[in-house]
Coordinates of N, CA and C in Angstrom, one line a residue:
X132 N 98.0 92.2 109.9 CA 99.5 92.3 109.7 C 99.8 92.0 108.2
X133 N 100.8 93.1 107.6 CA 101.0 92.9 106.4 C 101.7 91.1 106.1
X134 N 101.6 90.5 104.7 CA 102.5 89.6 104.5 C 103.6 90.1 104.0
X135 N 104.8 89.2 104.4 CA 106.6 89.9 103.8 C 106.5 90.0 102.7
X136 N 107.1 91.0 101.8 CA 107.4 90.7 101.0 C 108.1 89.6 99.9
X137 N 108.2 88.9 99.0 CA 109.9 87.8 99.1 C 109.6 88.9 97.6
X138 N 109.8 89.3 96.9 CA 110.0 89.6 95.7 C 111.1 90.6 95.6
X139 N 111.5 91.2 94.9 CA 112.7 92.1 94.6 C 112.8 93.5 95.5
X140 N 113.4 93.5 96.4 CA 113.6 94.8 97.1 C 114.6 96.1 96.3
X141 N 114.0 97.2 95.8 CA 114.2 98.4 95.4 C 114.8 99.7 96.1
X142 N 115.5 100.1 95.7 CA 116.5 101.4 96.0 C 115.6 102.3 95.9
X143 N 115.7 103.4 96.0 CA 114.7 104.7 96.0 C 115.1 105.0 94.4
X144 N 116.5 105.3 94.1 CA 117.0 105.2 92.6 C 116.5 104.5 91.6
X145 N 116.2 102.8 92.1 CA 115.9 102.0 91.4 C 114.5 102.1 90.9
X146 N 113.7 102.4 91.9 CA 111.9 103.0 92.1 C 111.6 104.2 90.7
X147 N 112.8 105.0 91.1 CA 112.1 106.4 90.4 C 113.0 106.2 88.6
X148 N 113.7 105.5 88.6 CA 114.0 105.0 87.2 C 113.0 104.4 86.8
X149 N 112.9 103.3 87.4 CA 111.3 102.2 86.8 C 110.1 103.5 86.1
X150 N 109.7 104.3 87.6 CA 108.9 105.3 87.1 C 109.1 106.0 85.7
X151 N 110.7 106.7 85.7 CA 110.4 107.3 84.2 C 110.5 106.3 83.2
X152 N 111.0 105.3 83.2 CA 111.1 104.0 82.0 C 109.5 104.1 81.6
X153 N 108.8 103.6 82.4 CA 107.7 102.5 82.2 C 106.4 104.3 82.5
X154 N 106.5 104.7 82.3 CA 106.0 106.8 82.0 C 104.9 106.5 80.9
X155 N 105.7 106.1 80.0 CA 104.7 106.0 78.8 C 103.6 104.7 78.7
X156 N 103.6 103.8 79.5 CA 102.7 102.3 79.9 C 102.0 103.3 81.0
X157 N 102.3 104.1 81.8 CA 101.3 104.5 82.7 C 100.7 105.3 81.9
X158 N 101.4 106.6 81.2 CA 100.3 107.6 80.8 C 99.0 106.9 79.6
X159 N 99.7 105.7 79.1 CA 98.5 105.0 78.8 C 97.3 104.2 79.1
X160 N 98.0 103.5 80.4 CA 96.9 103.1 81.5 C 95.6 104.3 81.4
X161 N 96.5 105.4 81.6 CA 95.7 106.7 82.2 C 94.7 106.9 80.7
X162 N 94.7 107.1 79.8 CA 94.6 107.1 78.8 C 93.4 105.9 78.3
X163 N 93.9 104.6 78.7 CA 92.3 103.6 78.9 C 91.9 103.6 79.6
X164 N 91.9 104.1 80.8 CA 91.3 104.4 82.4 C 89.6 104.9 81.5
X165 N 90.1 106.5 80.7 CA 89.8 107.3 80.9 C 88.5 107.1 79.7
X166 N 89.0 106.5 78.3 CA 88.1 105.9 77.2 C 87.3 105.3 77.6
X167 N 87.7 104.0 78.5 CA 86.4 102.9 79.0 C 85.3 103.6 79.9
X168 N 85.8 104.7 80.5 CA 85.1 105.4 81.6 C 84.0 106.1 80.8
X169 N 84.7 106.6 79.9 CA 83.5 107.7 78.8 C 82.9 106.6 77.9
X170 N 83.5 105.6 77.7 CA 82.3 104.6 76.6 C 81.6 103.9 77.1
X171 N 81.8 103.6 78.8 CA 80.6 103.0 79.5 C 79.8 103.6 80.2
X172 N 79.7 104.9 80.0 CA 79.0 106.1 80.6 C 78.0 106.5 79.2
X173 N 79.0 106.4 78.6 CA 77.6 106.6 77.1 C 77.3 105.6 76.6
X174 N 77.7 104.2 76.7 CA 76.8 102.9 76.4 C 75.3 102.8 77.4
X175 N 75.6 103.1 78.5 CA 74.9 102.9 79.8 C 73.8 103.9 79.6
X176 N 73.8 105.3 79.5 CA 72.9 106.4 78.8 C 72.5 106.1 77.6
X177 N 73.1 106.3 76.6 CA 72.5 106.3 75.1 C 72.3 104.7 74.6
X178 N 73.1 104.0 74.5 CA 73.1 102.7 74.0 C 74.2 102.7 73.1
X179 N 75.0 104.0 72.6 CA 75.9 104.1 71.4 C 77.4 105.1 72.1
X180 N 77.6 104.9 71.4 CA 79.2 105.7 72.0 C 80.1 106.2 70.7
X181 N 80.7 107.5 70.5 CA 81.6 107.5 69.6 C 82.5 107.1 69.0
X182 N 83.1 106.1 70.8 CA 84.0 105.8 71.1 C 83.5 103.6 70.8
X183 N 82.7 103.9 70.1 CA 82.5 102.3 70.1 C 81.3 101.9 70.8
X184 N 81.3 100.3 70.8 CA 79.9 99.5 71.6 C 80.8 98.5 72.6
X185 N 80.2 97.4 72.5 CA 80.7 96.2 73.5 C 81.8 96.1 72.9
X186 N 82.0 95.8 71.4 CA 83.4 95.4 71.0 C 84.7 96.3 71.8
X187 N 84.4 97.3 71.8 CA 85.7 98.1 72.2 C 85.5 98.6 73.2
X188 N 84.5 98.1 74.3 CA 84.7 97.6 75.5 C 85.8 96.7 76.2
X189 N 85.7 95.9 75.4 CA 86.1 94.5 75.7 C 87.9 94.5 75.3
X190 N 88.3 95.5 74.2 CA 89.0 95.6 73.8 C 90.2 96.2 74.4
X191 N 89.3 97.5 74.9 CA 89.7 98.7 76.0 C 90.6 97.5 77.8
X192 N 89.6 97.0 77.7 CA 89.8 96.2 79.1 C 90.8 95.4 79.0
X193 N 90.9 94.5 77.3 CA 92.2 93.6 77.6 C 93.3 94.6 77.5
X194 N 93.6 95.4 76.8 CA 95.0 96.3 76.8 C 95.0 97.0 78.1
X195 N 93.7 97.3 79.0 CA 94.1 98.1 80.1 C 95.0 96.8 81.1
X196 N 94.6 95.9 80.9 CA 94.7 94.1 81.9 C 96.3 94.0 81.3
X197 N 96.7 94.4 80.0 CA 98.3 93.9 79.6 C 98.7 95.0 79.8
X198 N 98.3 96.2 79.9 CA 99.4 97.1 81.0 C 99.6 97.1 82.5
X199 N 98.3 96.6 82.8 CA 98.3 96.2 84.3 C 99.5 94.8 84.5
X200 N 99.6 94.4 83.9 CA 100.1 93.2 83.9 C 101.8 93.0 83.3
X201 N 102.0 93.9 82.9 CA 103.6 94.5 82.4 C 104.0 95.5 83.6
X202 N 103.3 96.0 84.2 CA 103.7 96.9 85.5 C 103.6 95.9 86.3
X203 N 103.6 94.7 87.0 CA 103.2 93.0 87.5 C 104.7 92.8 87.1
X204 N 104.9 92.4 85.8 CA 106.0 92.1 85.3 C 107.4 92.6 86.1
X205 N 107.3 93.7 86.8 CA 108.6 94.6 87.0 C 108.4 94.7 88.8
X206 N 107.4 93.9 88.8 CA 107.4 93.7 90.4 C 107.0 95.3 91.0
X207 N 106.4 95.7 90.3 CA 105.6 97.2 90.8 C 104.3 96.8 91.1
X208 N 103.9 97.1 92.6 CA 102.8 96.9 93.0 C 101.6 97.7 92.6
X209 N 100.3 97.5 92.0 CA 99.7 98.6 91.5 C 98.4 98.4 92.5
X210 N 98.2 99.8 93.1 CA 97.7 99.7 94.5 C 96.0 100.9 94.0
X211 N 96.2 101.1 92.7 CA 95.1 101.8 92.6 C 95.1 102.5 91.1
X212 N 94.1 102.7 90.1 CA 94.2 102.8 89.1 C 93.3 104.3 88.4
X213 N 92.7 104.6 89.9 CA 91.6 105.7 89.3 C 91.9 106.3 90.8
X214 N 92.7 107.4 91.1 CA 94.3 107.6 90.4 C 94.8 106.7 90.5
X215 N 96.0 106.1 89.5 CA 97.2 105.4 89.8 C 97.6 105.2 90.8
X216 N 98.1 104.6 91.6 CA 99.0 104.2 92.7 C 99.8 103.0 92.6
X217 N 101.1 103.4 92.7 CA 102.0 102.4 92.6 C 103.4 102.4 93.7
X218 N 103.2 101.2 94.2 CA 104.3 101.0 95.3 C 105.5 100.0 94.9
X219 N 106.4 100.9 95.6 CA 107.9 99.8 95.1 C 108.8 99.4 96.4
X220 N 108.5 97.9 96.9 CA 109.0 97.5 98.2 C 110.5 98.0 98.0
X221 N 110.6 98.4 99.1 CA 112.3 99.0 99.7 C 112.6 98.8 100.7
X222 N 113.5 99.7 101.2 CA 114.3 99.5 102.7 C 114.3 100.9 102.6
X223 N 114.2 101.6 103.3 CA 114.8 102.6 104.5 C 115.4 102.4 106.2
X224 N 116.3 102.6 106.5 CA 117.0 103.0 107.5 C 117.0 101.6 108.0
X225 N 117.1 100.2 107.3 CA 116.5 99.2 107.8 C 115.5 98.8 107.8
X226 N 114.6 99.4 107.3 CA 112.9 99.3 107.9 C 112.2 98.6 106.5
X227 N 111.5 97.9 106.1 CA 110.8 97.4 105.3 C 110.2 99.0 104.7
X228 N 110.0 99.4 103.5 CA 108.7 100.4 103.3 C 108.4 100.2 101.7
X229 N 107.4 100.9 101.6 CA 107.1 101.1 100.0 C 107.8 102.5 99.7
X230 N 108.1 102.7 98.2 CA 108.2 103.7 98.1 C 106.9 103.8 97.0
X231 N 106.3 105.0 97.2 CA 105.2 105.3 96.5 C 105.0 106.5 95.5
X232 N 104.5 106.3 94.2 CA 104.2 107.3 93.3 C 102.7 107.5 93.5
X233 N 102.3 108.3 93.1 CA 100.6 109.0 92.6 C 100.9 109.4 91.4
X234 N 99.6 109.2 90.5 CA 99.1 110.0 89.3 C 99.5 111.1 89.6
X235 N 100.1 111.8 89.0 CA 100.4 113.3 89.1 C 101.7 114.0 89.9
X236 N 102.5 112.6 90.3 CA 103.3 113.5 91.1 C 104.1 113.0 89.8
X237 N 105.8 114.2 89.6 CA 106.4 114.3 89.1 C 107.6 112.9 89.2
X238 N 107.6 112.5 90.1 CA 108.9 111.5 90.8 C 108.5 111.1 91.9
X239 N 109.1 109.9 92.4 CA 109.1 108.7 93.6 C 109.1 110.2 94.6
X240 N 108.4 110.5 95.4 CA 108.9 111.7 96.5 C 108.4 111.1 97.8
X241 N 107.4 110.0 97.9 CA 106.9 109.4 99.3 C 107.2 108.2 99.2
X242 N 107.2 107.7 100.8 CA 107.5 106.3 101.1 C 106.0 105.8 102.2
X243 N 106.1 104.7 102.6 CA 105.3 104.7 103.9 C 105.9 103.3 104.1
X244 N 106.2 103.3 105.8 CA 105.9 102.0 105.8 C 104.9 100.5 105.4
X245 N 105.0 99.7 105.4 CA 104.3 98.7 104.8 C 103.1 98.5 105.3
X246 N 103.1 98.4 107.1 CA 101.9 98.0 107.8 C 100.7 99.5 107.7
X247 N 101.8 100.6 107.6 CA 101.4 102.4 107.5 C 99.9 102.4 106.6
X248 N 100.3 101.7 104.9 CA 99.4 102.0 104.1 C 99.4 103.7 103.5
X249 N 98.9 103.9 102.8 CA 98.6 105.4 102.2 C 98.6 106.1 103.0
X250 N 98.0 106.0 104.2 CA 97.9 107.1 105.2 C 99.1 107.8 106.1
X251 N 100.0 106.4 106.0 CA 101.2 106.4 106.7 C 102.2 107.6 105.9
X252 N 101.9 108.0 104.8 CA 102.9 108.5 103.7 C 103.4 109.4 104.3
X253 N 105.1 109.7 103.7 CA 105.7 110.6 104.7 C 106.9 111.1 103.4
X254 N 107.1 111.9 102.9 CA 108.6 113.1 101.8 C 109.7 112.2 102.3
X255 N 110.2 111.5 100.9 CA 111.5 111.1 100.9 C 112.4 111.7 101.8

């Protein structure tokens, strides 16, 4: 059984503003997702990277951790990072739910209930 929420309960409105505000913190997430992935892929193979050694490893990870962590800040749940996944507790019809973005969708367009999970997802 899920635990309640107590943090800030979100409008569907309120959800898909956050989203385009905070657009450019995600496409950057996406963006160190994607560097750390290729410099620890060719540290791990070669020993060298073009993209750097340990240092900008290390580097890569704290700015991915303070964007993870400013998306925290706004009470946006981040439910997965390789794709993105981000849930924003709400109400529908009375009902406790997330409303949920993916990497690549254009706008807030799913919800699920809480206890649902990803699977539960259902079109605004």
């Amino acid at each position: 059984m899920p635990v309640p929420h107590t943090g800030p309960v979100f409008t569907l409105a309120q959800a898909r503003h956050l989203v385009a505000t905070l657009r450019p913190r995600v496409d950057e997430l996406i963006r160190l997702r994607a560097d750390l992935a290729e410099l620890r892929a060719d540290l791990a193979a070669h020993g060298v990277s073009v993209l750097g050694g340990v240092a900008e490893v290390k580097a890569l990870e704290a700015r991915l951790h303070a964007v993870l962590e400013e998306l925290d800040s706004h009470d946006i749940q981040v439910k997965g990072i390789a794709p993105v996944l981000l849930d924003f507790p709400g109400e529908r019809a009375g009902q406790p739910v997330l409303w949920c973005w993916l990497e690549g969708d254009t706008d807030v367009r799913w919800y699920h209930r809480v206890e649902c999970g990803f699977a539960g997802r259902r079109p605004v």
